[in-house]
PDB file of C-alpha atoms in Angstrom:
ATOM      1  CA  MET A   1      95.870 140.350  72.106  1.00  0.00           C
ATOM      2  CA  SER A   2      94.872 138.655  68.878  1.00  0.00           C
ATOM      3  CA  PRO A   3      93.746 134.965  68.939  1.00  0.00           C
ATOM      4  CA  GLY A   4      96.811 133.896  67.038  1.00  0.00           C
ATOM      5  CA  ALA A   5      99.285 135.665  69.542  1.00  0.00           C
ATOM      6  CA  LEU A   6      97.379 134.078  72.516  1.00  0.00           C
ATOM      7  CA  VAL A   7      97.774 130.574  70.720  1.00  0.00           C
ATOM      8  CA  ALA A   8     101.473 131.304  70.103  1.00  0.00           C
ATOM      9  CA  ASP A   9     101.845 132.519  73.761  1.00  0.00           C
ATOM     10  CA  GLN A  10     100.380 129.211  75.011  1.00  0.00           C
ATOM     11  CA  LEU A  11     102.686 127.150  72.664  1.00  0.00           C
ATOM     12  CA  GLU A  12     105.818 128.988  73.852  1.00  0.00           C
ATOM     13  CA  ARG A  13     104.739 128.424  77.496  1.00  0.00           C
ATOM     14  CA  LEU A  14     104.128 124.708  76.818  1.00  0.00           C
ATOM     15  CA  SER A  15     107.524 124.343  75.192  1.00  0.00           C
ATOM     16  CA  ARG A  16     109.104 125.193  78.536  1.00  0.00           C
ATOM     17  CA  VAL A  17     107.109 122.460  80.503  1.00  0.00           C
ATOM     18  CA  SER A  18     109.132 120.639  83.159  1.00  0.00           C
ATOM     19  CA  GLY A  19     109.284 116.833  83.584  1.00  0.00           C
ATOM     20  CA  GLN A  20     107.212 117.040  86.650  1.00  0.00           C
ATOM     21  CA  GLN A  21     104.486 119.026  84.840  1.00  0.00           C
ATOM     22  CA  VAL A  22     104.482 116.681  81.921  1.00  0.00           C
ATOM     23  CA  ALA A  23     103.879 113.744  84.408  1.00  0.00           C
ATOM     24  CA  LEU A  24     100.976 115.669  86.227  1.00  0.00           C
ATOM     25  CA  ARG A  25      99.359 116.608  82.969  1.00  0.00           C
ATOM     26  CA  ALA A  26      99.633 112.933  81.672  1.00  0.00           C
ATOM     27  CA  LEU A  27      98.022 111.953  85.043  1.00  0.00           C
ATOM     28  CA  VAL A  28      95.356 114.347  84.185  1.00  0.00           C
ATOM     29  CA  GLY A  29      94.929 112.963  80.805  1.00  0.00           C
ATOM     30  CA  ALA A  30      94.882 109.303  81.950  1.00  0.00           C
ATOM     31  CA  ALA A  31      92.559 109.680  84.899  1.00  0.00           C
ATOM     32  CA  GLY A  32      90.228 111.986  82.919  1.00  0.00           C
ATOM     33  CA  GLY A  33      90.236 109.679  79.815  1.00  0.00           C
ATOM     34  CA  ALA A  34      89.232 106.809  82.070  1.00  0.00           C
ATOM     35  CA  PHE A  35      86.272 108.484  83.524  1.00  0.00           C
ATOM     36  CA  PRO A  36      83.990 107.987  80.381  1.00  0.00           C
ATOM     37  CA  LEU A  37      84.947 104.296  80.634  1.00  0.00           C
ATOM     38  CA  LEU A  38      83.973 104.027  84.231  1.00  0.00           C
ATOM     39  CA  VAL A  39      80.610 105.620  83.335  1.00  0.00           C
ATOM     40  CA  LEU A  40      80.128 102.944  80.726  1.00  0.00           C
ATOM     41  CA  ILE A  41      81.160 100.085  83.110  1.00  0.00           C
ATOM     42  CA  ALA A  42      78.611 101.483  85.756  1.00  0.00           C
ATOM     43  CA  GLY A  43      75.851 101.068  83.323  1.00  0.00           C
ATOM     44  CA  GLY A  44      75.715 104.520  81.779  1.00  0.00           C
ATOM     45  CA  GLY A  45      75.435 103.027  78.290  1.00  0.00           C
ATOM     46  CA  PRO A  46      77.395 104.425  75.257  1.00  0.00           C
ATOM     47  CA  ALA A  47      76.931 108.115  74.478  1.00  0.00           C
ATOM     48  CA  PRO A  48      79.413 109.477  71.803  1.00  0.00           C
ATOM     49  CA  ILE A  49      78.319 113.047  72.513  1.00  0.00           C
ATOM     50  CA  ARG A  50      78.833 112.924  76.212  1.00  0.00           C
ATOM     51  CA  THR A  51      82.185 111.222  75.709  1.00  0.00           C
ATOM     52  CA  VAL A  52      83.422 113.892  73.316  1.00  0.00           C
ATOM     53  CA  VAL A  53      82.471 116.623  75.699  1.00  0.00           C
ATOM     54  CA  LEU A  54      84.294 114.969  78.564  1.00  0.00           C
ATOM     55  CA  VAL A  55      87.340 114.069  76.490  1.00  0.00           C
ATOM     56  CA  GLY A  56      87.281 117.789  75.272  1.00  0.00           C
ATOM     57  CA  PHE A  57      87.333 119.237  78.902  1.00  0.00           C
ATOM     58  CA  VAL A  58      90.136 116.798  79.686  1.00  0.00           C
ATOM     59  CA  GLY A  59      92.230 118.022  76.818  1.00  0.00           C
ATOM     60  CA  GLY A  60      91.743 121.656  77.785  1.00  0.00           C
ATOM     61  CA  ALA A  61      92.612 120.542  81.427  1.00  0.00           C
ATOM     62  CA  VAL A  62      95.853 118.945  80.279  1.00  0.00           C
ATOM     63  CA  LEU A  63      96.827 122.103  78.030  1.00  0.00           C
ATOM     64  CA  LEU A  64      95.628 124.589  80.674  1.00  0.00           C
ATOM     65  CA  PRO A  65      95.320 123.166  84.116  1.00  0.00           C
ATOM     66  CA  ASP A  66      95.097 126.763  85.561  1.00  0.00           C
ATOM     67  CA  SER A  67      91.877 127.505  83.691  1.00  0.00           C
ATOM     68  CA  SER A  68      88.312 126.525  84.253  1.00  0.00           C
ATOM     69  CA  PHE A  69      88.764 123.316  82.036  1.00  0.00           C
ATOM     70  CA  PRO A  70      89.298 121.119  85.217  1.00  0.00           C
ATOM     71  CA  LEU A  71      86.261 122.657  87.028  1.00  0.00           C
ATOM     72  CA  ALA A  72      84.074 122.147  83.929  1.00  0.00           C
ATOM     73  CA  PHE A  73      85.250 118.415  83.508  1.00  0.00           C
ATOM     74  CA  LEU A  74      84.617 117.673  87.236  1.00  0.00           C
ATOM     75  CA  GLY A  75      81.226 119.272  87.154  1.00  0.00           C
ATOM     76  CA  VAL A  76      80.061 117.902  83.889  1.00  0.00           C
ATOM     77  CA  GLY A  77      81.471 114.451  85.064  1.00  0.00           C
ATOM     78  CA  VAL A  78      79.381 114.474  88.012  1.00  0.00           C
ATOM     79  CA  LEU A  79      76.498 115.587  86.083  1.00  0.00           C
ATOM     80  CA  VAL A  80      76.917 112.909  83.613  1.00  0.00           C
ATOM     81  CA  TRP A  81      77.201 110.268  86.384  1.00  0.00           C
ATOM     82  CA  VAL A  82      74.194 111.288  88.250  1.00  0.00           C
ATOM     83  CA  SER A  83      72.076 111.592  85.032  1.00  0.00           C
ATOM     84  CA  SER A  84      73.138 108.455  83.186  1.00  0.00           C
ATOM     85  CA  VAL A  85      74.321 105.749  85.691  1.00  0.00           C
ATOM     86  CA  PRO A  86      71.686 103.774  87.646  1.00  0.00           C
ATOM     87  CA  PHE A  87      71.830 104.247  91.467  1.00  0.00           C
ATOM     88  CA  THR A  88      74.164 101.647  92.794  1.00  0.00           C
ATOM     89  CA  LEU A  89      76.967 101.376  95.538  1.00  0.00           C
ATOM     90  CA  GLY A  90      79.246  99.185  93.455  1.00  0.00           C
ATOM     91  CA  ALA A  91      82.979  99.279  93.309  1.00  0.00           C
ATOM     92  CA  VAL A  92      82.915 101.527  90.150  1.00  0.00           C
ATOM     93  CA  LEU A  93      81.283 104.151  92.209  1.00  0.00           C
ATOM     94  CA  LEU A  94      84.407 104.161  94.559  1.00  0.00           C
ATOM     95  CA  LEU A  95      86.646 103.991  91.695  1.00  0.00           C
ATOM     96  CA  ALA A  96      85.068 106.939  89.837  1.00  0.00           C
ATOM     97  CA  THR A  97      85.220 109.019  92.989  1.00  0.00           C
ATOM     98  CA  LEU A  98      89.019 108.247  93.500  1.00  0.00           C
ATOM     99  CA  ASP A  99      89.450 109.037  89.838  1.00  0.00           C
ATOM    100  CA  LEU A 100      88.040 112.413  90.058  1.00  0.00           C
ATOM    101  CA  LEU A 101      90.088 113.129  93.142  1.00  0.00           C
ATOM    102  CA  VAL A 102      93.255 112.100  90.976  1.00  0.00           C
ATOM    103  CA  VAL A 103      92.087 114.589  88.279  1.00  0.00           C
ATOM    104  CA  HIS A 104      91.515 117.352  90.737  1.00  0.00           C
ATOM    105  CA  LEU A 105      94.857 116.713  92.558  1.00  0.00           C
ATOM    106  CA  ALA A 106      96.873 116.579  89.486  1.00  0.00           C
ATOM    107  CA  CYS A 107      95.288 119.788  87.923  1.00  0.00           C
ATOM    108  CA  THR A 108      95.716 121.545  91.343  1.00  0.00           C
ATOM    109  CA  LEU A 109      99.433 120.646  91.306  1.00  0.00           C
ATOM    110  CA  ALA A 110     100.011 121.494  87.624  1.00  0.00           C
ATOM    111  CA  ALA A 111      98.350 124.788  88.091  1.00  0.00           C
ATOM    112  CA  TYR A 112     100.797 125.808  90.910  1.00  0.00           C
ATOM    113  CA  GLY A 113     102.854 128.128  88.817  1.00  0.00           C
ATOM    114  CA  PRO A 114     104.343 128.569  85.435  1.00  0.00           C
ATOM    115  CA  PRO A 115     104.984 125.403  83.300  1.00  0.00           C
ATOM    116  CA  GLU A 116     108.561 125.242  84.112  1.00  0.00           C
ATOM    117  CA  LEU A 117     108.137 125.168  87.743  1.00  0.00           C
ATOM    118  CA  VAL A 118     109.289 122.024  89.804  1.00  0.00           C
ATOM    119  CA  LEU A 119     107.386 121.736  92.944  1.00  0.00           C
ATOM    120  CA  PRO A 120     109.295 120.862  96.065  1.00  0.00           C
ATOM    121  CA  ARG A 121     108.932 117.639  97.754  1.00  0.00           C
ATOM    122  CA  SER A 122     107.637 119.205 100.926  1.00  0.00           C
ATOM    123  CA  LEU A 123     104.683 120.611  99.049  1.00  0.00           C
ATOM    124  CA  LEU A 124     104.041 117.404  97.293  1.00  0.00           C
ATOM    125  CA  ARG A 125     104.021 115.508 100.522  1.00  0.00           C
ATOM    126  CA  VAL A 126     101.416 117.998 102.073  1.00  0.00           C
ATOM    127  CA  TRP A 127      99.072 117.601  98.934  1.00  0.00           C
ATOM    128  CA  GLY A 128      99.667 113.892  99.028  1.00  0.00           C
ATOM    129  CA  ALA A 129      98.643 113.617 102.560  1.00  0.00           C
ATOM    130  CA  ARG A 130      95.550 115.649 101.976  1.00  0.00           C
ATOM    131  CA  ALA A 131      94.634 113.575  98.834  1.00  0.00           C
ATOM    132  CA  ALA A 132      95.098 110.385 101.141  1.00  0.00           C
ATOM    133  CA  LEU A 133      92.832 111.804 103.806  1.00  0.00           C
ATOM    134  CA  LEU A 134      90.346 112.646 101.177  1.00  0.00           C
ATOM    135  CA  ALA A 135      90.656 109.150  99.698  1.00  0.00           C
ATOM    136  CA  ALA A 136      90.222 107.620 103.034  1.00  0.00           C
ATOM    137  CA  TRP A 137      86.971 109.568 103.625  1.00  0.00           C
ATOM    138  CA  ALA A 138      85.696 108.354 100.318  1.00  0.00           C
ATOM    139  CA  VAL A 139      86.460 104.779 101.109  1.00  0.00           C
ATOM    140  CA  LEU A 140      84.980 105.142 104.649  1.00  0.00           C
ATOM    141  CA  GLY A 141      81.829 106.638 103.222  1.00  0.00           C
ATOM    142  CA  TRP A 142      81.474 103.915 100.532  1.00  0.00           C
ATOM    143  CA  VAL A 143      82.034 101.155 103.175  1.00  0.00           C
ATOM    144  CA  GLY A 144      79.660 102.765 105.631  1.00  0.00           C
ATOM    145  CA  SER A 145      77.107 102.921 102.786  1.00  0.00           C
ATOM    146  CA  ARG A 146      77.716  99.366 101.761  1.00  0.00           C
ATOM    147  CA  ALA A 147      77.519  98.202 105.472  1.00  0.00           C
ATOM    148  CA  LEU A 148      74.144 100.077 106.066  1.00  0.00           C
ATOM    149  CA  ARG A 149      72.633  98.270 103.159  1.00  0.00           C
ATOM    150  CA  VAL A 150      71.879  95.270 105.407  1.00  0.00           C
ATOM    151  CA  LEU A 151      69.436  97.570 107.424  1.00  0.00           C
ATOM    152  CA  ASP A 152      67.329  97.876 104.375  1.00  0.00           C
ATOM    153  CA  LEU A 153      66.627 101.533 105.211  1.00  0.00           C
ATOM    154  CA  GLN A 154      64.426 103.570 102.709  1.00  0.00           C
ATOM    155  CA  ALA A 155      66.117 106.425 100.883  1.00  0.00           C
ATOM    156  CA  THR A 156      64.520 109.222 102.933  1.00  0.00           C
ATOM    157  CA  GLY A 157      65.794 112.811 103.811  1.00  0.00           C
ATOM    158  CA  PRO A 158      66.506 112.103 107.453  1.00  0.00           C
ATOM    159  CA  VAL A 159      68.559 108.908 106.805  1.00  0.00           C
ATOM    160  CA  PHE A 160      70.535 110.814 104.227  1.00  0.00           C
ATOM    161  CA  VAL A 161      71.181 113.572 106.712  1.00  0.00           C
ATOM    162  CA  VAL A 162      72.267 111.271 109.366  1.00  0.00           C
ATOM    163  CA  GLY A 163      74.596 109.806 107.147  1.00  0.00           C
ATOM    164  CA  LEU A 164      75.999 112.998 106.042  1.00  0.00           C
ATOM    165  CA  VAL A 165      76.422 114.130 109.756  1.00  0.00           C
ATOM    166  CA  MET A 166      78.216 110.921 110.635  1.00  0.00           C
ATOM    167  CA  VAL A 167      80.752 111.234 107.774  1.00  0.00           C
ATOM    168  CA  THR A 168      81.274 114.856 108.516  1.00  0.00           C
ATOM    169  CA  LEU A 169      81.928 114.295 112.226  1.00  0.00           C
ATOM    170  CA  TRP A 170      84.493 111.515 111.355  1.00  0.00           C
ATOM    171  CA  ALA A 171      86.078 113.684 108.869  1.00  0.00           C
ATOM    172  CA  GLY A 172      86.508 116.480 111.378  1.00  0.00           C
ATOM    173  CA  TYR A 173      87.938 113.965 113.955  1.00  0.00           C
ATOM    174  CA  LEU A 174      90.477 112.731 111.281  1.00  0.00           C
ATOM    175  CA  LEU A 175      91.390 116.368 110.249  1.00  0.00           C
ATOM    176  CA  LEU A 176      91.935 117.662 113.784  1.00  0.00           C
ATOM    177  CA  ARG A 177      93.887 114.360 114.798  1.00  0.00           C
ATOM    178  CA  LEU A 178      96.118 114.215 111.799  1.00  0.00           C
ATOM    179  CA  THR A 179      96.905 117.778 110.846  1.00  0.00           C
ATOM    180  CA  GLY A 180      98.689 120.635 112.537  1.00  0.00           C
ATOM    181  CA  ARG A 181      97.686 124.240 112.865  1.00  0.00           C
ATOM    182  CA  ASP A 182      99.316 125.204 109.566  1.00  0.00           C
ATOM    183  CA  GLY A 183      97.475 122.483 107.555  1.00  0.00           C
ATOM    184  CA  SER A 184     100.504 120.215 107.123  1.00  0.00           C
ATOM    185  CA  LEU A 185     100.515 116.676 108.263  1.00  0.00           C
ATOM    186  CA  ARG A 186     101.627 116.110 111.864  1.00  0.00           C
ATOM    187  CA  PRO A 187     104.532 113.806 112.240  1.00  0.00           C
ATOM    188  CA  ALA A 188     104.070 110.482 113.672  1.00  0.00           C
ATOM    189  CA  ALA A 189     104.191 110.201 117.635  1.00  0.00           C
ATOM    190  CA  ARG A 190     107.275 108.357 118.876  1.00  0.00           C
ATOM    191  CA  ARG A 191     106.790 105.230 120.880  1.00  0.00           C
TER     192      ARG A 191
END
């Protein structure tokens, strides 16, 4: 297939996009576009090339959420954060983590099928519960790391491993407690 035919095919697919898909793709664009701003706020400094690359990957993820663009954005975003932002446990780190979670979730849902697909509410609830669980783990890890700062521990390998084990055990406990065998959220117990 020629490049012109590929572009025409993609444009034709996008002309059939459902309202739900428009909302999901807009969420990808908004959250992905906010990430370079969060890097700047966290102390990453202005970097036009880095911002253009990130925005380019976001644009690709908005147009083609079922491609490698979302993965490229998330990978490059994490590399940009690690390489340019000074190590800090401020609130911006938590916001950036939750922002990347939103991009991942919106791209996953937008890539579920053809552009005209409207996802059922039951599927949205399952994915919403999974995302809420991941967000809770992120908040728990951030709060725990902030609380452990009072111990003034040196950043060593054993301390890092102990922290990872603690968060993993807690995440496993929550996973077993809150989800059923099929991966769906368990209904609340009646009192």
